[in-house]
Amino acid sequence: MSESKSKSLNLNPSPTLQCKDLHEYLKSRSPQFLETLYNYPTICLAVYRELPELARHFVIRLLFVEQPVPQAVVASWVTQTHAKEQSKACEALSELSVWQEAPIPGGLPGWMLAQSFKKNLKVALLGGGRPWSMSSSLEPDGKARDVAFLDAYALERWECVLHYMVGSAQTEGISADAVRILLHAGLMTRDADDGSAVITRAGFQFLLLSTAKQVWLFLQHYLHTAEKRSLSAAECLAFLYQLSFSTLGKDYSTEGMSNNMLVFLQHLREFGLVYQRKRKAGRFYPTRLALNITCVRDGAAPLPARRQPGYILVETNYRVYAYTQTALQVALLGLFAELVYRFPNLVVGVLTRESVRQALRGGISAQQIIHYLELHSHPQMLKTDSGGIRSTSVLPPTVLDQIRLWESERNRFTYTEGVVYNQFLSQADFVVLRDYARQQGALTWQSERARTMVVTRAGHDDIKRFWKRHSAHAKKGTPSGAL
């Protein structure tokens, strides 16, 4: 008997984009990283704010206790009717290493807040410690920037990144560092033919997120690669949350910042999180992008400038009318529609088989296209008569069905990874192994006449061990039924 592996070819991968909030992000990091992180008061305050309400109650009650508190005593603080909330609170505090188990005299288990977290949370809540270097007093700025300017600047810089993702011509100013982060995050990939960066399915999903979530997800991947830039991920994250507690429209000093943090500040300037008139200017202005990273869990509203509630009309003849002047929205529409006409405030396109298939080949799913059209549907679409056809979508049913049919054309086959077993010396050996694989639920396909079978990759190791035992018994003359 011989075996050979068949590689999987997944033409329809499931979306993998996850926008973790601060709790989920820190939960995935090592305890050593968390211990370093809790040396910064701003991070301790941010973590405290992200905790469940009951967990925050536990932290405050333990904040000034210098010895371990029995776990039974902590449990007695909550009635049995709220046992589920108590379990979640304890789990959150343990996952983030906010508290740790500590024995008390007599051998009973107890809880005690981590020393570094306790110390620096006191600093954040009660004051003390060293003042923030960026809060130093500054002379009045002769060219001060107001909130409207900062909002416009932040959108311009951030949309530069989004324009690059959709292949728009307006990509002036995007840095090579931002491109590397997009590739590292899997939001873009290199084309196999010409090596150019093209958007992926996760990238299109990224474009559907709110601006606050986009920025936070982008920064998470920046932090993952911070060590390659000789930067401390913990120090960078602490600085980000220091910015999130700042005041919009107020300038802050760079005095006392290390060289690494000055480099990080320039990267934030490129992404639109801070405004700085010159690289060597002694002051900077945090923008709304920096302030909104603490609002990811609640889905903070995007920047108000140049946003429209709904601008897309879709007709039953697959025509798409987009009432917009924003080049980014036009470029997004061009990912899956063939643009026909362009007017000052209107773009006309058509959904064709080729345009949709081109999007599908790029990793965009039919459901994502439908979701995008529904998300940005013009209010007039709500008044459209569907001809008596019941539909949960504001889009015409014919358009919905056709987009899904164009996708199903590419998904007529399902590819799974497996291992092929063939060239059995006898029919009896084939039957024994086939029946065992079927019993284990690992048999994918079999041909008794060709003495060939395919098993799943997960079940291959177990079946291989069974075959070795069967072969060993067969050489000793042991009947197969004795196995």
Tab-separated table of C-alpha atoms in Angstrom:
chain	number	residue	atom	x	y	z
A	1	MET	CA	0.000	0.000	0.000
A	2	SER	CA	1.144	3.549	-0.702
A	3	GLU	CA	-0.134	6.902	0.471
A	4	SER	CA	0.071	10.384	-0.990
A	5	LYS	CA	-1.104	13.769	0.239
A	6	SER	CA	-3.394	15.978	-1.807
A	7	LYS	CA	-3.101	19.695	-1.062
A	8	SER	CA	-6.218	21.719	-0.372
A	9	LEU	CA	-7.316	24.486	-2.682
A	10	ASN	CA	-9.760	26.770	-0.903
A	11	LEU	CA	-11.502	28.958	-3.441
A	12	ASN	CA	-14.016	30.311	-0.959
A	13	PRO	CA	-12.218	31.104	2.299
A	14	SER	CA	-14.268	32.455	5.160
A	15	PRO	CA	-13.588	36.022	6.290
A	16	THR	CA	-10.891	36.149	8.939
A	17	LEU	CA	-10.871	39.859	9.778
A	18	GLN	CA	-11.304	40.497	13.484
A	19	CYS	CA	-11.293	43.913	15.077
A	20	LYS	CA	-10.295	43.238	18.677
A	21	ASP	CA	-10.976	45.797	21.362
A	22	LEU	CA	-8.327	46.555	23.980
A	23	HIS	CA	-9.456	43.666	26.218
A	24	GLU	CA	-9.270	41.092	23.409
A	25	TYR	CA	-5.977	42.487	22.140
A	26	LEU	CA	-4.269	42.353	25.535
A	27	LYS	CA	-5.735	38.907	26.236
A	28	SER	CA	-3.787	37.576	23.262
A	29	ARG	CA	-0.465	38.987	24.528
A	30	SER	CA	1.943	37.275	26.898
A	31	PRO	CA	1.915	37.872	30.697
A	32	GLN	CA	5.428	39.356	30.369
A	33	PHE	CA	4.119	41.931	27.899
A	34	LEU	CA	1.230	42.808	30.234
A	35	GLU	CA	3.600	43.187	33.167
A	36	THR	CA	5.677	45.674	31.169
A	37	LEU	CA	2.532	47.458	30.017
A	38	TYR	CA	1.218	47.979	33.539
A	39	ASN	CA	4.213	50.179	34.309
A	40	TYR	CA	2.329	52.973	32.480
A	41	PRO	CA	-0.510	54.687	34.422
A	42	THR	CA	-2.416	55.550	31.238
A	43	ILE	CA	-2.648	51.883	30.222
A	44	CYS	CA	-3.795	50.887	33.713
A	45	LEU	CA	-6.555	53.497	33.506
A	46	ALA	CA	-7.535	52.358	29.991
A	47	VAL	CA	-7.663	48.707	31.062
A	48	TYR	CA	-9.710	49.625	34.130
A	49	ARG	CA	-12.234	51.447	31.947
A	50	GLU	CA	-12.546	48.431	29.596
A	51	LEU	CA	-13.290	45.973	32.416
A	52	PRO	CA	-16.862	44.770	33.084
A	53	GLU	CA	-18.689	46.829	35.703
A	54	LEU	CA	-18.459	44.129	38.373
A	55	ALA	CA	-14.729	43.655	37.686
A	56	ARG	CA	-14.174	47.379	38.215
A	57	HIS	CA	-16.015	47.042	41.534
A	58	PHE	CA	-13.626	44.256	42.594
A	59	VAL	CA	-10.586	46.334	41.611
A	60	ILE	CA	-11.685	49.348	43.658
A	61	ARG	CA	-12.386	47.212	46.725
A	62	LEU	CA	-8.959	45.573	46.494
A	63	LEU	CA	-7.001	48.668	45.458
A	64	PHE	CA	-5.914	49.659	48.984
A	65	VAL	CA	-5.685	46.145	50.459
A	66	GLU	CA	-2.066	45.102	50.933
A	67	GLN	CA	-2.618	41.387	51.601
A	68	PRO	CA	-4.456	38.639	49.703
A	69	VAL	CA	-8.230	38.481	50.161
A	70	PRO	CA	-9.800	34.989	50.373
A	71	GLN	CA	-11.595	34.016	47.178
A	72	ALA	CA	-14.598	32.980	49.252
A	73	VAL	CA	-14.819	36.519	50.639
A	74	VAL	CA	-14.700	38.007	47.128
A	75	ALA	CA	-17.426	35.589	46.045
A	76	SER	CA	-19.578	36.677	48.999
A	77	TRP	CA	-19.669	40.238	47.625
A	78	VAL	CA	-22.064	39.068	44.891
A	79	THR	CA	-25.397	37.328	45.373
A	80	GLN	CA	-26.151	34.014	43.674
A	81	THR	CA	-28.529	35.706	41.244
A	82	HIS	CA	-25.517	37.413	39.663
A	83	ALA	CA	-23.192	34.402	39.670
A	84	LYS	CA	-22.827	34.561	35.882
A	85	GLU	CA	-21.659	38.185	35.970
A	86	GLN	CA	-19.249	37.314	38.793
A	87	SER	CA	-17.747	34.491	36.744
A	88	LYS	CA	-17.221	36.810	33.761
A	89	ALA	CA	-15.650	39.484	35.963
A	90	CYS	CA	-13.211	37.029	37.557
A	91	GLU	CA	-12.336	35.609	34.144
A	92	ALA	CA	-11.627	39.079	32.728
A	93	LEU	CA	-9.367	40.012	35.649
A	94	SER	CA	-7.423	36.754	35.313
A	95	GLU	CA	-7.089	36.954	31.518
A	96	LEU	CA	-5.559	40.424	31.737
A	97	SER	CA	-3.351	39.530	34.741
A	98	VAL	CA	-4.967	42.351	36.714
A	99	TRP	CA	-5.094	40.085	39.732
A	100	GLN	CA	-3.408	36.823	40.589
A	101	GLU	CA	-3.946	33.945	42.937
A	102	ALA	CA	-2.075	34.258	46.221
A	103	PRO	CA	-2.235	31.840	49.182
A	104	ILE	CA	-3.144	33.129	52.607
A	105	PRO	CA	-2.223	31.671	56.021
A	106	GLY	CA	-4.039	28.381	56.423
A	107	GLY	CA	-3.689	27.409	52.755
A	108	LEU	CA	-6.887	29.048	51.532
A	109	PRO	CA	-6.766	30.499	47.988
A	110	GLY	CA	-6.916	34.260	47.714
A	111	TRP	CA	-6.891	37.107	45.196
A	112	MET	CA	-4.454	40.008	45.086
A	113	LEU	CA	-4.064	42.788	42.526
A	114	ALA	CA	-0.836	42.754	40.514
A	115	GLN	CA	1.592	45.115	42.215
A	116	SER	CA	2.495	47.154	39.137
A	117	PHE	CA	-1.167	47.503	38.113
A	118	LYS	CA	-2.199	48.543	41.620
A	119	LYS	CA	0.592	51.091	41.962
A	120	ASN	CA	0.058	52.775	38.586
A	121	LEU	CA	-3.739	52.722	38.720
A	122	LYS	CA	-3.450	54.678	41.980
A	123	VAL	CA	-1.255	57.172	40.146
A	124	ALA	CA	-3.818	57.509	37.352
A	125	LEU	CA	-6.792	57.888	39.690
A	126	LEU	CA	-5.268	59.862	42.556
A	127	GLY	CA	-2.393	61.741	40.948
A	128	GLY	CA	1.298	61.542	41.675
A	129	GLY	CA	4.176	60.132	39.684
A	130	ARG	CA	5.878	62.051	36.920
A	131	PRO	CA	3.791	64.506	34.881
A	132	TRP	CA	3.243	63.771	31.211
A	133	SER	CA	6.037	65.339	29.242
A	134	MET	CA	3.651	66.386	26.491
A	135	SER	CA	1.509	68.386	28.925
A	136	SER	CA	4.241	70.934	29.538
A	137	SER	CA	3.202	74.534	29.213
A	138	LEU	CA	3.767	76.071	25.794
A	139	GLU	CA	3.817	79.566	24.463
A	140	PRO	CA	0.616	80.410	22.532
A	141	ASP	CA	0.781	79.049	18.989
A	142	GLY	CA	0.760	81.861	16.461
A	143	LYS	CA	-0.608	79.465	13.847
A	144	ALA	CA	-3.022	77.520	16.024
A	145	ARG	CA	-5.266	74.959	14.321
A	146	ASP	CA	-8.953	74.616	15.110
A	147	VAL	CA	-10.979	71.399	15.342
A	148	ALA	CA	-12.389	71.736	11.814
A	149	PHE	CA	-8.883	71.885	10.343
A	150	LEU	CA	-7.732	68.887	12.389
A	151	ASP	CA	-10.760	66.842	11.274
A	152	ALA	CA	-10.120	67.673	7.628
A	153	TYR	CA	-6.407	66.900	7.982
A	154	ALA	CA	-7.072	63.551	9.693
A	155	LEU	CA	-9.544	62.482	7.013
A	156	GLU	CA	-7.180	63.508	4.228
A	157	ARG	CA	-4.280	61.510	5.671
A	158	TRP	CA	-6.345	58.452	6.537
A	159	GLU	CA	-8.193	58.390	3.224
A	160	CYS	CA	-4.795	58.357	1.536
A	161	VAL	CA	-4.353	54.857	2.998
A	162	LEU	CA	-7.855	53.823	1.909
A	163	HIS	CA	-7.293	55.201	-1.600
A	164	TYR	CA	-4.195	53.041	-1.916
A	165	MET	CA	-6.181	49.976	-0.888
A	166	VAL	CA	-8.810	50.439	-3.614
A	167	GLY	CA	-6.229	51.263	-6.279
A	168	SER	CA	-7.225	54.890	-6.627
A	169	ALA	CA	-4.928	57.398	-8.318
A	170	GLN	CA	-5.053	59.640	-5.238
A	171	THR	CA	-2.339	57.873	-3.255
A	172	GLU	CA	0.145	60.715	-2.937
A	173	GLY	CA	1.873	60.757	0.416
A	174	ILE	CA	1.375	57.162	1.501
A	175	SER	CA	4.512	55.854	3.120
A	176	ALA	CA	6.247	52.559	2.440
A	177	ASP	CA	5.765	51.778	6.119
A	178	ALA	CA	1.965	51.980	5.752
A	179	VAL	CA	2.097	49.681	2.723
A	180	ARG	CA	4.110	47.105	4.682
A	181	ILE	CA	1.537	47.176	7.477
A	182	LEU	CA	-1.323	46.624	5.013
A	183	LEU	CA	0.502	43.621	3.571
A	184	HIS	CA	1.394	42.267	7.021
A	185	ALA	CA	-2.256	42.573	8.128
A	186	GLY	CA	-3.461	40.606	5.110
A	187	LEU	CA	-5.571	43.563	3.964
A	188	MET	CA	-3.591	43.587	0.721
A	189	THR	CA	-1.461	41.051	-1.091
A	190	ARG	CA	1.049	41.036	-3.909
A	191	ASP	CA	-0.363	40.133	-7.320
A	192	ALA	CA	1.217	36.978	-8.705
A	193	ASP	CA	1.623	38.487	-12.190
A	194	ASP	CA	3.018	42.005	-11.767
A	195	GLY	CA	3.757	42.126	-8.032
A	196	SER	CA	1.467	45.083	-7.398
A	197	ALA	CA	-0.490	45.331	-4.158
A	198	VAL	CA	-4.170	44.358	-4.529
A	199	ILE	CA	-6.972	44.361	-1.978
A	200	THR	CA	-8.045	41.100	-0.333
A	201	ARG	CA	-11.393	39.934	1.018
A	202	ALA	CA	-10.297	40.979	4.510
A	203	GLY	CA	-9.290	44.354	3.050
A	204	PHE	CA	-12.753	44.935	1.628
A	205	GLN	CA	-14.225	43.953	4.976
A	206	PHE	CA	-11.836	46.472	6.538
A	207	LEU	CA	-13.260	49.225	4.325
A	208	LEU	CA	-16.765	48.509	5.635
A	209	LEU	CA	-15.733	49.194	9.250
A	210	SER	CA	-16.132	52.543	10.966
A	211	THR	CA	-13.134	54.861	10.833
A	212	ALA	CA	-12.377	54.326	14.537
A	213	LYS	CA	-12.258	50.545	14.086
A	214	GLN	CA	-10.145	50.862	10.932
A	215	VAL	CA	-7.547	52.958	12.743
A	216	TRP	CA	-7.412	50.695	15.787
A	217	LEU	CA	-7.073	47.535	13.660
A	218	PHE	CA	-4.330	49.197	11.610
A	219	LEU	CA	-2.479	50.219	14.787
A	220	GLN	CA	-2.706	46.691	16.202
A	221	HIS	CA	-0.742	45.386	13.246
A	222	TYR	CA	1.663	48.317	13.569
A	223	LEU	CA	2.339	47.254	17.168
A	224	HIS	CA	2.928	43.657	16.043
A	225	THR	CA	5.782	44.887	13.854
A	226	ALA	CA	7.063	47.581	16.238
A	227	GLU	CA	10.077	45.519	17.336
A	228	LYS	CA	11.348	45.469	13.736
A	229	ARG	CA	11.546	49.273	13.914
A	230	SER	CA	13.472	49.122	17.214
A	231	LEU	CA	10.398	50.421	19.025
A	232	SER	CA	8.801	49.102	22.207
A	233	ALA	CA	5.237	47.938	21.545
A	234	ALA	CA	4.327	48.580	25.188
A	235	GLU	CA	5.708	52.134	25.091
A	236	CYS	CA	3.934	52.857	21.798
A	237	LEU	CA	0.611	51.540	23.102
A	238	ALA	CA	0.971	53.598	26.276
A	239	PHE	CA	1.614	56.711	24.194
A	240	LEU	CA	-1.456	55.991	22.043
A	241	TYR	CA	-3.694	55.829	25.079
A	242	GLN	CA	-2.013	58.894	26.489
A	243	LEU	CA	-3.127	60.663	23.310
A	244	SER	CA	-6.652	59.270	23.675
A	245	PHE	CA	-7.014	61.099	27.001
A	246	SER	CA	-5.891	64.429	25.498
A	247	THR	CA	-8.103	67.349	24.473
A	248	LEU	CA	-9.073	67.880	20.851
A	249	GLY	CA	-7.812	71.203	19.515
A	250	LYS	CA	-5.115	71.617	22.183
A	251	ASP	CA	-1.404	71.560	21.347
A	252	TYR	CA	1.109	69.492	23.328
A	253	SER	CA	4.863	69.670	23.700
A	254	THR	CA	7.392	67.098	22.488
A	255	GLU	CA	9.818	68.093	25.243
A	256	GLY	CA	11.228	65.119	27.102
A	257	MET	CA	10.161	62.551	24.482
A	258	SER	CA	12.743	59.897	23.624
A	259	ASN	CA	14.110	59.500	20.098
A	260	ASN	CA	12.033	56.341	19.619
A	261	MET	CA	8.845	58.157	20.579
A	262	LEU	CA	9.716	61.008	18.220
A	263	VAL	CA	9.997	58.438	15.409
A	264	PHE	CA	6.652	56.953	16.462
A	265	LEU	CA	5.147	60.440	16.497
A	266	GLN	CA	6.184	60.898	12.850
A	267	HIS	CA	4.471	57.637	11.924
A	268	LEU	CA	1.305	58.798	13.661
A	269	ARG	CA	1.615	62.028	11.721
A	270	GLU	CA	1.697	60.055	8.457
A	271	PHE	CA	-1.460	58.162	9.428
A	272	GLY	CA	-3.338	61.310	10.463
A	273	LEU	CA	-3.488	60.693	14.229
A	274	VAL	CA	-1.521	63.835	15.035
A	275	TYR	CA	-0.874	67.088	13.220
A	276	GLN	CA	2.566	68.662	13.273
A	277	ARG	CA	3.488	71.615	11.135
A	278	LYS	CA	7.130	70.557	10.776
A	279	ARG	CA	9.045	67.460	11.789
A	280	LYS	CA	11.183	69.410	14.249
A	281	ALA	CA	8.370	71.531	15.596
A	282	GLY	CA	8.206	71.425	19.376
A	283	ARG	CA	4.438	70.927	19.473
A	284	PHE	CA	1.747	68.715	17.947
A	285	TYR	CA	-2.058	68.450	17.900
A	286	PRO	CA	-3.824	65.097	18.463
A	287	THR	CA	-6.675	64.568	15.981
A	288	ARG	CA	-10.021	62.843	16.428
A	289	LEU	CA	-8.527	59.618	15.058
A	290	ALA	CA	-6.271	59.374	18.116
A	291	LEU	CA	-9.076	60.204	20.529
A	292	ASN	CA	-11.469	57.610	19.077
A	293	ILE	CA	-9.333	54.503	19.617
A	294	THR	CA	-10.892	54.080	23.073
A	295	CYS	CA	-14.390	53.875	21.539
A	296	VAL	CA	-13.921	50.789	19.365
A	297	ARG	CA	-16.147	48.526	21.451
A	298	ASP	CA	-19.104	50.884	21.155
A	299	GLY	CA	-18.510	51.471	17.450
A	300	ALA	CA	-17.717	55.168	17.654
A	301	ALA	CA	-19.117	57.216	14.831
A	302	PRO	CA	-16.647	58.075	12.064
A	303	LEU	CA	-15.407	61.582	11.496
A	304	PRO	CA	-18.339	63.791	10.562
A	305	ALA	CA	-16.727	65.522	7.617
A	306	ARG	CA	-17.607	64.362	4.090
A	307	ARG	CA	-19.848	61.501	5.274
A	308	GLN	CA	-23.274	60.843	3.752
A	309	PRO	CA	-26.101	58.721	5.188
A	310	GLY	CA	-26.872	57.003	1.880
A	311	TYR	CA	-26.024	57.753	-1.713
A	312	ILE	CA	-26.485	54.604	-3.832
A	313	LEU	CA	-29.523	53.712	-5.967
A	314	VAL	CA	-29.730	50.255	-7.566
A	315	GLU	CA	-32.247	49.489	-10.318
A	316	THR	CA	-33.627	46.161	-11.505
A	317	ASN	CA	-31.639	46.505	-14.765
A	318	TYR	CA	-28.390	46.368	-12.670
A	319	ARG	CA	-27.750	50.079	-13.075
A	320	VAL	CA	-26.116	51.751	-10.067
A	321	TYR	CA	-26.364	55.488	-9.406
A	322	ALA	CA	-24.051	56.916	-6.751
A	323	TYR	CA	-24.695	60.534	-5.704
A	324	THR	CA	-21.250	61.371	-4.377
A	325	GLN	CA	-18.309	63.661	-4.975
A	326	THR	CA	-15.865	61.611	-2.901
A	327	ALA	CA	-13.192	59.896	-4.966
A	328	LEU	CA	-12.828	57.136	-2.363
A	329	GLN	CA	-16.497	56.156	-2.619
A	330	VAL	CA	-16.213	56.126	-6.401
A	331	ALA	CA	-13.134	53.891	-6.197
A	332	LEU	CA	-14.932	51.507	-3.828
A	333	LEU	CA	-17.839	51.233	-6.235
A	334	GLY	CA	-15.405	50.535	-9.062
A	335	LEU	CA	-14.185	47.400	-7.262
A	336	PHE	CA	-17.323	45.472	-8.271
A	337	ALA	CA	-19.190	47.658	-10.796
A	338	GLU	CA	-18.310	48.865	-14.278
A	339	LEU	CA	-18.327	52.666	-14.185
A	340	VAL	CA	-20.006	54.174	-17.257
A	341	TYR	CA	-20.514	57.890	-16.613
A	342	ARG	CA	-18.932	60.392	-14.238
A	343	PHE	CA	-20.602	63.701	-13.430
A	344	PRO	CA	-19.674	66.342	-10.816
A	345	ASN	CA	-21.981	64.853	-8.173
A	346	LEU	CA	-23.119	61.583	-9.769
A	347	VAL	CA	-21.491	58.356	-10.908
A	348	VAL	CA	-23.355	55.826	-13.055
A	349	GLY	CA	-22.242	52.228	-13.175
A	350	VAL	CA	-23.597	48.819	-14.023
A	351	LEU	CA	-23.230	45.466	-12.284
A	352	THR	CA	-22.006	43.042	-14.937
A	353	ARG	CA	-20.975	39.423	-14.763
A	354	GLU	CA	-17.376	40.342	-15.530
A	355	SER	CA	-17.161	43.200	-12.997
A	356	VAL	CA	-18.601	41.079	-10.188
A	357	ARG	CA	-16.427	38.087	-11.087
A	358	GLN	CA	-13.380	40.364	-11.077
A	359	ALA	CA	-14.267	41.354	-7.500
A	360	LEU	CA	-14.819	37.706	-6.571
A	361	ARG	CA	-11.418	36.792	-7.978
A	362	GLY	CA	-9.924	39.481	-5.744
A	363	GLY	CA	-11.370	37.785	-2.666
A	364	ILE	CA	-14.509	39.905	-2.215
A	365	SER	CA	-17.616	37.817	-1.511
A	366	ALA	CA	-21.102	38.338	-2.932
A	367	GLN	CA	-22.450	38.958	0.571
A	368	GLN	CA	-19.914	41.733	1.105
A	369	ILE	CA	-20.978	43.426	-2.149
A	370	ILE	CA	-24.634	43.163	-1.131
A	371	HIS	CA	-23.872	44.438	2.364
A	372	TYR	CA	-21.998	47.438	0.979
A	373	LEU	CA	-24.857	48.367	-1.362
A	374	GLU	CA	-27.393	47.985	1.457
A	375	LEU	CA	-25.272	49.928	3.925
A	376	HIS	CA	-25.038	52.935	1.608
A	377	SER	CA	-28.478	52.731	0.007
A	378	HIS	CA	-30.151	56.045	-0.742
A	379	PRO	CA	-33.226	56.797	1.419
A	380	GLN	CA	-35.260	56.680	-1.797
A	381	MET	CA	-34.528	52.937	-1.993
A	382	LEU	CA	-36.741	52.409	1.049
A	383	LYS	CA	-39.709	53.694	-0.944
A	384	THR	CA	-39.093	51.470	-3.961
A	385	ASP	CA	-41.916	49.073	-4.802
A	386	SER	CA	-40.686	45.473	-5.098
A	387	GLY	CA	-43.698	44.423	-7.149
A	388	GLY	CA	-45.326	42.514	-4.311
A	389	ILE	CA	-42.244	40.346	-3.695
A	390	ARG	CA	-41.361	40.073	-0.036
A	391	SER	CA	-37.740	40.874	0.642
A	392	THR	CA	-35.702	41.706	3.721
A	393	SER	CA	-33.336	43.811	1.604
A	394	VAL	CA	-33.823	47.247	0.087
A	395	LEU	CA	-32.113	46.016	-3.095
A	396	PRO	CA	-34.142	44.578	-5.994
A	397	PRO	CA	-34.543	40.778	-5.587
A	398	THR	CA	-33.336	40.181	-9.142
A	399	VAL	CA	-30.059	41.948	-8.401
A	400	LEU	CA	-29.576	40.025	-5.160
A	401	ASP	CA	-30.186	36.671	-6.838
A	402	GLN	CA	-27.940	37.440	-9.795
A	403	ILE	CA	-24.969	38.518	-7.661
A	404	ARG	CA	-25.257	35.287	-5.668
A	405	LEU	CA	-25.574	33.232	-8.867
A	406	TRP	CA	-22.414	34.785	-10.294
A	407	GLU	CA	-20.633	33.751	-7.105
A	408	SER	CA	-22.074	30.222	-7.171
A	409	GLU	CA	-20.638	29.764	-10.674
A	410	ARG	CA	-17.183	29.790	-9.094
A	411	ASN	CA	-18.098	27.538	-6.174
A	412	ARG	CA	-19.371	24.439	-7.938
A	413	PHE	CA	-16.543	22.374	-6.487
A	414	THR	CA	-15.461	21.954	-2.885
A	415	TYR	CA	-11.785	21.250	-2.287
A	416	THR	CA	-10.654	19.547	0.911
A	417	GLU	CA	-7.227	18.414	2.011
A	418	GLY	CA	-6.812	14.649	2.230
A	419	VAL	CA	-4.527	11.629	1.934
A	420	VAL	CA	-4.813	8.988	-0.806
A	421	TYR	CA	-4.317	5.278	0.019
A	422	ASN	CA	-3.820	2.932	-2.945
A	423	GLN	CA	-1.775	-0.036	-4.258
A	424	PHE	CA	-3.120	-2.459	-1.639
A	425	LEU	CA	-1.631	-5.966	-1.914
A	426	SER	CA	-4.988	-7.645	-1.329
A	427	GLN	CA	-8.671	-6.848	-1.398
A	428	ALA	CA	-8.986	-7.899	2.249
A	429	ASP	CA	-6.436	-5.289	3.350
A	430	PHE	CA	-8.328	-2.601	1.477
A	431	VAL	CA	-11.662	-3.596	3.020
A	432	VAL	CA	-10.238	-3.639	6.559
A	433	LEU	CA	-8.692	-0.191	6.274
A	434	ARG	CA	-11.692	1.281	4.456
A	435	ASP	CA	-14.125	0.014	7.077
A	436	TYR	CA	-11.961	1.373	9.889
A	437	ALA	CA	-11.738	4.814	8.199
A	438	ARG	CA	-15.507	4.829	7.708
A	439	GLN	CA	-16.025	3.880	11.336
A	440	GLN	CA	-13.845	6.802	12.429
A	441	GLY	CA	-15.739	9.206	10.150
A	442	ALA	CA	-12.569	9.998	8.187
A	443	LEU	CA	-13.454	8.380	4.833
A	444	THR	CA	-13.933	10.964	2.080
A	445	TRP	CA	-14.064	8.741	-1.028
A	446	GLN	CA	-13.383	5.105	-1.930
A	447	SER	CA	-13.315	2.843	-5.002
A	448	GLU	CA	-13.391	-0.856	-4.192
A	449	ARG	CA	-12.577	-1.873	-7.754
A	450	ALA	CA	-9.466	0.347	-7.921
A	451	ARG	CA	-8.562	-0.373	-4.287
A	452	THR	CA	-8.192	3.347	-3.664
A	453	MET	CA	-9.502	5.494	-0.846
A	454	VAL	CA	-9.154	9.110	0.336
A	455	VAL	CA	-9.254	10.037	4.025
A	456	THR	CA	-9.280	13.394	5.747
A	457	ARG	CA	-6.007	14.957	6.826
A	458	ALA	CA	-7.177	15.033	10.445
A	459	GLY	CA	-7.845	11.296	10.504
A	460	HIS	CA	-4.717	10.276	8.602
A	461	ASP	CA	-2.427	9.796	11.627
A	462	ASP	CA	-4.896	7.542	13.438
A	463	ILE	CA	-5.539	5.441	10.337
A	464	LYS	CA	-1.802	5.140	9.691
A	465	ARG	CA	-1.232	3.831	13.222
A	466	PHE	CA	-4.074	1.329	12.778
A	467	TRP	CA	-2.545	0.101	9.501
A	468	LYS	CA	0.834	-0.455	11.138
A	469	ARG	CA	-0.761	-2.503	13.910
A	470	HIS	CA	-2.787	-4.487	11.369
A	471	SER	CA	0.289	-5.180	9.217
A	472	ALA	CA	2.297	-6.307	12.255
A	473	HIS	CA	-0.420	-8.744	13.346
A	474	ALA	CA	-0.850	-10.018	9.795
A	475	LYS	CA	2.886	-10.887	9.562
A	476	LYS	CA	2.624	-12.860	12.815
A	477	GLY	CA	-0.400	-14.753	11.492
A	478	THR	CA	-2.887	-13.112	13.846
A	479	PRO	CA	-6.401	-13.040	12.374
A	480	SER	CA	-7.646	-9.587	11.436
A	481	GLY	CA	-10.735	-10.048	13.561
A	482	ALA	CA	-8.556	-10.148	16.653
A	483	LEU	CA	-7.596	-6.489	16.272
